[in-house]
PDB file of C-alpha atoms in Angstrom:
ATOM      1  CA  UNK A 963       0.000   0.000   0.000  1.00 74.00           C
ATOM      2  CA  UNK A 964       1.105   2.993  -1.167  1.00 77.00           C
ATOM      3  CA  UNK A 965      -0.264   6.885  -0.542  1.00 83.00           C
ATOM      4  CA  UNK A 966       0.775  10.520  -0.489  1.00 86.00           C
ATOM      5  CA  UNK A 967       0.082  12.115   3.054  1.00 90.00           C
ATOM      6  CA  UNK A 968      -3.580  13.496   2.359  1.00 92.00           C
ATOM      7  CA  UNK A 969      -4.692  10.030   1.252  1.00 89.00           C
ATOM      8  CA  UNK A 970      -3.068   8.292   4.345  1.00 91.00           C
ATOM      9  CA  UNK A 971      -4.758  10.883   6.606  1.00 94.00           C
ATOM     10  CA  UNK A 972      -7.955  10.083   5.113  1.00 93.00           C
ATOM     11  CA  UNK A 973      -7.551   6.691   5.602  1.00 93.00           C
ATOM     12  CA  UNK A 974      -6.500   6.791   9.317  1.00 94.00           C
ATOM     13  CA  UNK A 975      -9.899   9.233   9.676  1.00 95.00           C
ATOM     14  CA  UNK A 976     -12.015   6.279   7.916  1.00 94.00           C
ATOM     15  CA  UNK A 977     -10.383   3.840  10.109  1.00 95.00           C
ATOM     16  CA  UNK A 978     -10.884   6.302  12.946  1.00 95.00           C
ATOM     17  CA  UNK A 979     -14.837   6.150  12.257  1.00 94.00           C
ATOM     18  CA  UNK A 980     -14.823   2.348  11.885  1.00 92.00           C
ATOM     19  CA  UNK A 981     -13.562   1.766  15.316  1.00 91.00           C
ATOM     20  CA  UNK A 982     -16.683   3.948  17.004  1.00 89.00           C
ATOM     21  CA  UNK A 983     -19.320   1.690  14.005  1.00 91.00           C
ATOM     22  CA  UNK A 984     -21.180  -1.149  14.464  1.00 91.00           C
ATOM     23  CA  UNK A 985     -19.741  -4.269  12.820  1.00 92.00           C
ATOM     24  CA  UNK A 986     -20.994  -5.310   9.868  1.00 92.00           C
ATOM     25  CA  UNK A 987     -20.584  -1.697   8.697  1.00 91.00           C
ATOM     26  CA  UNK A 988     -18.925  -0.858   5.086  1.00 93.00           C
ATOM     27  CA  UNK A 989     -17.160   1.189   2.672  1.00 93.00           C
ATOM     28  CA  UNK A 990     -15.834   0.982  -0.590  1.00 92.00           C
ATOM     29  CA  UNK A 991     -12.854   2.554  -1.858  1.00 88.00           C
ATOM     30  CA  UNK A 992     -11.631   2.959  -5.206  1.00 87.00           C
ATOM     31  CA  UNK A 993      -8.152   1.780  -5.878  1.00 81.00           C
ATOM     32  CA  UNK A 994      -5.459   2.729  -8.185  1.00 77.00           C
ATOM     33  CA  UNK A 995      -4.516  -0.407 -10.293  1.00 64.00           C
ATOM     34  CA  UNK A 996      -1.254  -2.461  -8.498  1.00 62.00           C
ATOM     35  CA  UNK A 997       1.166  -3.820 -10.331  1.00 58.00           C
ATOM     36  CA  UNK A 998       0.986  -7.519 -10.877  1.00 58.00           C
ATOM     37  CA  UNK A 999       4.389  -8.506  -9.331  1.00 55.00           C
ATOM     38  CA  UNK A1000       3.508  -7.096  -6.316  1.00 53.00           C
ATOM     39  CA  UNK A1001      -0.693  -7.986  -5.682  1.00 53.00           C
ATOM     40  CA  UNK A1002      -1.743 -11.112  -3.052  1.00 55.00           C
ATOM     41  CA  UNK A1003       0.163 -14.459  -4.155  1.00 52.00           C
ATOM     42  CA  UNK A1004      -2.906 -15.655  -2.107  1.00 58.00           C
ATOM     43  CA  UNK A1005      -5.166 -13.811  -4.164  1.00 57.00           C
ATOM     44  CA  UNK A1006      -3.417 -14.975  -7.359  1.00 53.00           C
ATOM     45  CA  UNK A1007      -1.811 -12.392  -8.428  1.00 55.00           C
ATOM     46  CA  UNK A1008      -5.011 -10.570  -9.225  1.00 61.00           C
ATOM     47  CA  UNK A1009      -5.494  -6.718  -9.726  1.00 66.00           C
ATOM     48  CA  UNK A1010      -8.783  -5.310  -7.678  1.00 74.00           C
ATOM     49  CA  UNK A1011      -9.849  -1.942  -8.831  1.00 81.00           C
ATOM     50  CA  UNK A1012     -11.927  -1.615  -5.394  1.00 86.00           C
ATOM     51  CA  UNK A1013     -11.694  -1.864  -1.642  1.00 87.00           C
ATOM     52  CA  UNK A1014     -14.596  -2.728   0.730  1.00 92.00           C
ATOM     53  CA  UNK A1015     -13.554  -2.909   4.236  1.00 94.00           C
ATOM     54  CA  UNK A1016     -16.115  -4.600   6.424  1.00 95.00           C
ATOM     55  CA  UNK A1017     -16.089  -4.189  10.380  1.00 96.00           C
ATOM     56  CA  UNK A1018     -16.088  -7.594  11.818  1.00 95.00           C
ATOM     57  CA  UNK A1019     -17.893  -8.064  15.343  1.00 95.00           C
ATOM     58  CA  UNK A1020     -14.771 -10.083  15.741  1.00 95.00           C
ATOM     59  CA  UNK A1021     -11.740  -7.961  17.491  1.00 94.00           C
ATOM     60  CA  UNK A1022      -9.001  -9.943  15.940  1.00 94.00           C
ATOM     61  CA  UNK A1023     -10.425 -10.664  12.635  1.00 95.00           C
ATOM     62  CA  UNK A1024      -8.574 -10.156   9.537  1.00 94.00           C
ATOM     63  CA  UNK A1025      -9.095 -11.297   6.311  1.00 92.00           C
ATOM     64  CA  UNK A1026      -8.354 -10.349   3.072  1.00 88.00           C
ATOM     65  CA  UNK A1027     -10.600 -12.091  -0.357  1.00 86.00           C
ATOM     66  CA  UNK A1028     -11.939 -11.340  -3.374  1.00 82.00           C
ATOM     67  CA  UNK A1029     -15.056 -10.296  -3.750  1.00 84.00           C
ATOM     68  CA  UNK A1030     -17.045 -10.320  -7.149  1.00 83.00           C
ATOM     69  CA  UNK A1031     -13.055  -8.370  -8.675  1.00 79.00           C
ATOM     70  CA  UNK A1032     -13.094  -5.992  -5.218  1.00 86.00           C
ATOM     71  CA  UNK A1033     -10.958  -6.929  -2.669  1.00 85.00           C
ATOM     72  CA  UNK A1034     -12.470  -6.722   0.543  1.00 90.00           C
ATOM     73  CA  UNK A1035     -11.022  -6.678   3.790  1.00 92.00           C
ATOM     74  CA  UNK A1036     -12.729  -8.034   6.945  1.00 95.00           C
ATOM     75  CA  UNK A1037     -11.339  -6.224  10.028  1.00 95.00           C
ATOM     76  CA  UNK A1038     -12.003  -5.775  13.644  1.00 96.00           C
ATOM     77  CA  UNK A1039     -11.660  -3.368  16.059  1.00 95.00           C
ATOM     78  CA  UNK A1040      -8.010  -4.813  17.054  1.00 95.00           C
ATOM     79  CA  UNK A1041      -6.688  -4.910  13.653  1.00 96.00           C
ATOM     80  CA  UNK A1042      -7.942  -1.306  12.926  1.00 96.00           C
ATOM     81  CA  UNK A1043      -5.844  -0.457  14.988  1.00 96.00           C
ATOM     82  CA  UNK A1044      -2.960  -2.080  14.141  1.00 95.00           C
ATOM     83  CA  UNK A1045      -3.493  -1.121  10.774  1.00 95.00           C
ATOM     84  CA  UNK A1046      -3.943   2.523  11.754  1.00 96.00           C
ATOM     85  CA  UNK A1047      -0.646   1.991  13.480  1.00 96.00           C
ATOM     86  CA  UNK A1048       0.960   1.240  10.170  1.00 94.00           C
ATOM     87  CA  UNK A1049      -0.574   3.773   8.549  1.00 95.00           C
ATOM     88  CA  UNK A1050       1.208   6.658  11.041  1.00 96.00           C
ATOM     89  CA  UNK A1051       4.376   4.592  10.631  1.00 95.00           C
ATOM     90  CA  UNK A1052       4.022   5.270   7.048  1.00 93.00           C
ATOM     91  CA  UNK A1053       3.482   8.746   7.399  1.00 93.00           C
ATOM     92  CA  UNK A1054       6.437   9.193   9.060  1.00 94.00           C
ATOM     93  CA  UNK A1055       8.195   7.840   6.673  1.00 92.00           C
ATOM     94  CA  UNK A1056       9.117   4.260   7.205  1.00 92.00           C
ATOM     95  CA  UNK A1057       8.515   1.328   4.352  1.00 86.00           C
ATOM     96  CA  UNK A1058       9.065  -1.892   3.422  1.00 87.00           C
ATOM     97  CA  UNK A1059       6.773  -3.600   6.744  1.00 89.00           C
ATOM     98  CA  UNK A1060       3.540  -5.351   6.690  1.00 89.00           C
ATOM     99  CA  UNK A1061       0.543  -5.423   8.773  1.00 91.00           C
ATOM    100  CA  UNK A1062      -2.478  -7.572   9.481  1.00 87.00           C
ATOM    101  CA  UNK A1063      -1.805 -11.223   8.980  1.00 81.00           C
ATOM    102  CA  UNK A1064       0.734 -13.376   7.304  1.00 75.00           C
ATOM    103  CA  UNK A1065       0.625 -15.506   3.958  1.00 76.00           C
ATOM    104  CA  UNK A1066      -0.518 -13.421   1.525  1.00 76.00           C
ATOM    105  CA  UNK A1067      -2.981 -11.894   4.042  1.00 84.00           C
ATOM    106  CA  UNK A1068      -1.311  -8.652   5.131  1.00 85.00           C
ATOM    107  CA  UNK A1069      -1.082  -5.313   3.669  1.00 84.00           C
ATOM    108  CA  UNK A1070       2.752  -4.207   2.657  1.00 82.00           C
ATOM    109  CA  UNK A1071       3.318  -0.596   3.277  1.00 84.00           C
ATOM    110  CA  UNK A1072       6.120   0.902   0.804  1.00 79.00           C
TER     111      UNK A1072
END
């Protein structure tokens, strides 16, 4: 995941409003295409044009599919956080270090 500093601060303020939501809540985000070396292995390589993040009622949920060409990401509360954590890292400036979940299920930050 890649952004310039206006789109990362509007993705920590999103996050920020899906920590205070009721699970099951949703929003879809328009993506700019990745390159192919560098999308899910465990998504197959494959290029989603959309994101639709989905509070989970589950805390430590995490999971990242496809969904009808979107990718969606199933979060809780916990991971929010942690992936608002990366997103600050980011911002200031570090790269190359992953969040969420491991094989093929976390989000790179570079």
């Amino acid at each position: 995941m890649s952004c310039d500093s206006e789109g990362y601060e509007c993705l920590n303020e999103l996050l920020s409003v899906f920590l205070d939501s009721e699970p099951m809540k949703k929003r879809t985000l328009v993506l700019d295409k990745p390159d192919p070396y560098i999308a899910s292995s465990t998504l197959k390589k494959r290029m989603q044009n959309k994101l639709v993040i989905v509070k989970s009622s589950d805390d430590s949920q995490w999971s990242l599919s496809d969904d009808c060409g979107k990718l969606k990401l199933d979060i809780g509360s916990g991971k929010i956080v942690e992936l608002i954590d990366g997103v600050n890292d980011a911002l200031a400036g570090k790269c190359d270090f992953s969040v969420g979940a491991t094989n093929g299920q976390n989000l790179w930050f570079w």
